[in-house]
Amino acid sequence: ETGVTQTPRHLVMGMTNKKSLKCEQHLGHNAMYWYKQSAKKPLELMFVYSLEERVENNSVPSRFSPECPNSSHLFLHLHTLQPEDSALYLCASSQDAGVFAGELFFGEGSRLTVL
Amino acid sequence: QQQVKQSPQSLIVQKGGIPIINCAYENTAFDYFPWYQQFPGKGPALLIAIRPDVSEKKEGRFTISFNKSAKQFSLHIMDSQPGDSATYFCAASGAGTYKYIFGTGTRLKVLA
């Protein structure tokens, strides 16, 4: 495996379900990100982890819960979501999240549909 | 102040044409301006980036033009090909931050 891999690629869930998105980076990077991509909107930064420590929680509702057990893995736990949460969720990594993040390397995304 | 405004929303050109995508920003603290390219079913990937100390940067058929006084930058694709059909995002970032502010994206279609 190379780059940033995300699973599952597609997820359909009801509003009362609990599910998780997984991201793994094979680049040796120190920072990992969750972005939300909705049609005709800018990419929306949700969470940032640097060396497994959360450094950003961009006013994201508590129904989204991130977890970063090590610098290579990132999870997004989902529970009691709303239909408006349907979107493409992108994981990204960068060399660092300090003075300058540098190039973001994105995964292919997890397409989430909330019924 | 944190917005990056991108236009047009969509663009159709003939093969060999030169599509131009424009972005404007307000925050003068931004000092790094990348463009990302996203194909359907894929994540965005860095295409080219510029810092405000230069007015133009070329990489292959892709050129960024930067106008610091106008706080605008644009992407030009020379001799466009059908394989360039994708969504293009501009972004901006400031010193000392990992935050990128992205534009809303431009969906480009190059006709064969």
Short mmCIF file of N, CA, C and O in Angstrom, two decimals, chain A residues 9 33 35 37 40 42-43 48 55-56 90 97-104 106-108, chain B residues 9 32 36 38 41-44 46 51 89 93-100 102-104:
data_model
loop_
_atom_site.label_atom_id
_atom_site.label_comp_id
_atom_site.label_asym_id
_atom_site.label_seq_id
_atom_site.Cartn_x
_atom_site.Cartn_y
_atom_site.Cartn_z
N ARG A 9 -14.92 2.92 1.17
CA ARG A 9 -15.05 3.94 0.14
C ARG A 9 -16.47 4.48 0.08
O ARG A 9 -16.68 5.64 -0.30
N TYR A 33 -5.28 14.74 8.83
CA TYR A 33 -6.42 15.66 8.77
C TYR A 33 -7.70 14.93 8.33
O TYR A 33 -7.63 13.99 7.54
N TYR A 35 -11.12 16.18 6.32
CA TYR A 35 -11.82 17.23 5.61
C TYR A 35 -13.18 16.71 5.17
O TYR A 35 -13.35 15.55 4.85
N GLN A 37 -16.02 17.25 2.18
CA GLN A 37 -16.21 17.84 0.87
C GLN A 37 -17.67 17.71 0.46
O GLN A 37 -18.18 16.61 0.28
N LYS A 40 -20.17 22.11 -4.36
CA LYS A 40 -20.18 23.57 -4.52
C LYS A 40 -19.77 24.31 -3.25
O LYS A 40 -20.08 25.50 -3.10
N PRO A 42 -16.37 24.96 -0.38
CA PRO A 42 -14.93 24.73 -0.18
C PRO A 42 -14.70 23.49 0.70
O PRO A 42 -15.55 23.14 1.51
N LEU A 43 -13.55 22.87 0.50
CA LEU A 43 -13.16 21.81 1.42
C LEU A 43 -13.16 22.37 2.84
O LEU A 43 -12.60 23.43 3.11
N VAL A 48 -7.47 18.17 12.96
CA VAL A 48 -6.05 18.04 12.64
C VAL A 48 -5.36 17.36 13.82
O VAL A 48 -5.60 17.73 14.97
N VAL A 55 -4.79 19.02 17.38
CA VAL A 55 -4.43 20.44 17.44
C VAL A 55 -5.53 21.32 16.87
O VAL A 55 -5.44 22.54 16.92
N GLU A 56 -6.56 20.72 16.32
CA GLU A 56 -7.63 21.50 15.73
C GLU A 56 -8.93 20.73 15.81
O GLU A 56 -8.99 19.54 15.48
N LEU A 90 -12.72 13.27 3.39
CA LEU A 90 -11.36 13.07 2.91
C LEU A 90 -10.38 13.09 4.06
O LEU A 90 -10.42 13.97 4.92
N ALA A 97 2.59 19.60 10.92
CA ALA A 97 1.48 20.55 11.08
C ALA A 97 1.96 21.73 11.90
O ALA A 97 1.19 22.39 12.56
N GLY A 98 3.26 21.97 11.84
CA GLY A 98 3.83 23.04 12.65
C GLY A 98 3.89 24.34 11.91
O GLY A 98 2.88 24.91 11.51
N VAL A 99 5.06 24.84 11.69
CA VAL A 99 5.24 26.15 11.06
C VAL A 99 4.62 26.18 9.67
O VAL A 99 3.98 27.15 9.27
N PHE A 100 4.80 25.14 8.95
CA PHE A 100 4.25 25.08 7.60
C PHE A 100 3.89 23.63 7.29
O PHE A 100 4.72 22.75 7.40
N ALA A 101 2.65 23.41 6.92
CA ALA A 101 2.19 22.05 6.70
C ALA A 101 2.80 21.42 5.46
O ALA A 101 3.07 20.24 5.43
N GLY A 102 3.03 22.23 4.43
CA GLY A 102 3.51 21.66 3.19
C GLY A 102 2.39 21.00 2.41
O GLY A 102 1.22 21.24 2.64
N GLU A 103 2.78 20.16 1.49
CA GLU A 103 1.83 19.52 0.60
C GLU A 103 0.92 18.59 1.38
O GLU A 103 1.36 17.82 2.24
N LEU A 104 -0.37 18.68 1.08
CA LEU A 104 -1.34 17.75 1.63
C LEU A 104 -1.47 16.57 0.68
O LEU A 104 -1.61 16.74 -0.53
N PHE A 106 -3.91 13.53 -0.08
CA PHE A 106 -5.26 13.10 0.22
C PHE A 106 -5.49 11.64 -0.13
O PHE A 106 -4.90 11.10 -1.09
N GLY A 107 -6.37 11.01 0.64
CA GLY A 107 -6.90 9.72 0.25
C GLY A 107 -8.01 9.92 -0.77
O GLY A 107 -8.33 11.05 -1.16
N GLU A 108 -8.62 8.81 -1.20
CA GLU A 108 -9.66 8.89 -2.22
C GLU A 108 -11.02 9.21 -1.62
O GLU A 108 -11.98 9.45 -2.35
N GLN B 9 -17.25 28.59 -11.89
CA GLN B 9 -17.65 27.35 -11.23
C GLN B 9 -17.44 26.16 -12.17
O GLN B 9 -17.09 25.07 -11.74
N TYR B 32 1.24 31.33 0.73
CA TYR B 32 1.45 30.10 -0.03
C TYR B 32 0.15 29.79 -0.73
O TYR B 32 -0.91 29.75 -0.09
N TYR B 36 -4.87 22.43 -6.43
CA TYR B 36 -5.07 21.00 -6.35
C TYR B 36 -5.98 20.56 -7.48
O TYR B 36 -6.91 21.27 -7.86
N GLN B 38 -8.44 17.39 -8.87
CA GLN B 38 -9.18 16.24 -8.39
C GLN B 38 -9.94 15.58 -9.53
O GLN B 38 -10.80 16.21 -10.14
N GLY B 41 -13.80 10.40 -8.29
CA GLY B 41 -13.50 9.21 -7.51
C GLY B 41 -12.13 9.21 -6.85
O GLY B 41 -11.73 8.22 -6.23
N LYS B 42 -11.42 10.31 -6.98
CA LYS B 42 -10.08 10.41 -6.39
C LYS B 42 -10.04 11.57 -5.41
O LYS B 42 -10.88 12.47 -5.43
N GLY B 43 -9.02 11.57 -4.57
CA GLY B 43 -8.81 12.72 -3.71
C GLY B 43 -8.03 13.79 -4.46
O GLY B 43 -7.38 13.53 -5.47
N PRO B 44 -8.07 15.03 -3.97
CA PRO B 44 -7.29 16.10 -4.59
C PRO B 44 -5.79 15.80 -4.51
O PRO B 44 -5.33 15.16 -3.56
N LEU B 46 -1.86 17.75 -5.25
CA LEU B 46 -1.18 19.01 -5.53
C LEU B 46 -0.71 19.05 -6.98
O LEU B 46 -0.05 18.12 -7.47
N ARG B 51 4.56 31.11 -4.23
CA ARG B 51 4.67 32.04 -3.11
C ARG B 51 4.66 33.46 -3.68
O ARG B 51 5.04 33.65 -4.84
N PHE B 89 -9.01 23.11 -7.56
CA PHE B 89 -9.22 23.92 -6.36
C PHE B 89 -8.00 24.81 -6.14
O PHE B 89 -6.87 24.33 -6.12
N SER B 93 -2.67 29.62 2.23
CA SER B 93 -2.22 29.29 3.57
C SER B 93 -1.29 30.38 4.06
O SER B 93 -0.58 31.02 3.28
N GLY B 94 -1.30 30.61 5.38
CA GLY B 94 -0.45 31.63 5.96
C GLY B 94 0.71 31.03 6.72
O GLY B 94 0.66 29.89 7.14
N ALA B 95 1.73 31.84 6.94
CA ALA B 95 2.91 31.38 7.67
C ALA B 95 2.51 30.94 9.07
O ALA B 95 1.68 31.57 9.71
N GLY B 96 3.12 29.87 9.52
CA GLY B 96 2.88 29.41 10.88
C GLY B 96 1.56 28.71 11.07
O GLY B 96 1.09 28.58 12.20
N THR B 97 0.97 28.25 10.00
CA THR B 97 -0.31 27.58 10.14
C THR B 97 -0.39 26.38 9.22
O THR B 97 0.21 26.37 8.15
N TYR B 98 -1.12 25.39 9.67
CA TYR B 98 -1.37 24.22 8.84
C TYR B 98 -2.71 24.35 8.11
O TYR B 98 -3.12 23.46 7.42
N LYS B 99 -3.38 25.46 8.33
CA LYS B 99 -4.72 25.61 7.76
C LYS B 99 -4.65 26.08 6.32
O LYS B 99 -4.01 27.09 6.02
N TYR B 100 -5.34 25.36 5.46
CA TYR B 100 -5.52 25.80 4.09
C TYR B 100 -6.96 26.28 3.93
O TYR B 100 -7.89 25.61 4.37
N PHE B 102 -9.62 26.76 1.14
CA PHE B 102 -9.83 26.32 -0.23
C PHE B 102 -10.91 27.14 -0.92
O PHE B 102 -11.86 27.61 -0.29
N GLY B 103 -10.78 27.26 -2.23
CA GLY B 103 -11.85 27.80 -3.05
C GLY B 103 -12.92 26.74 -3.25
O GLY B 103 -12.77 25.59 -2.81
N THR B 104 -13.99 27.12 -3.93
CA THR B 104 -15.13 26.23 -4.11
C THR B 104 -14.95 25.25 -5.27
O THR B 104 -15.77 24.36 -5.44
#
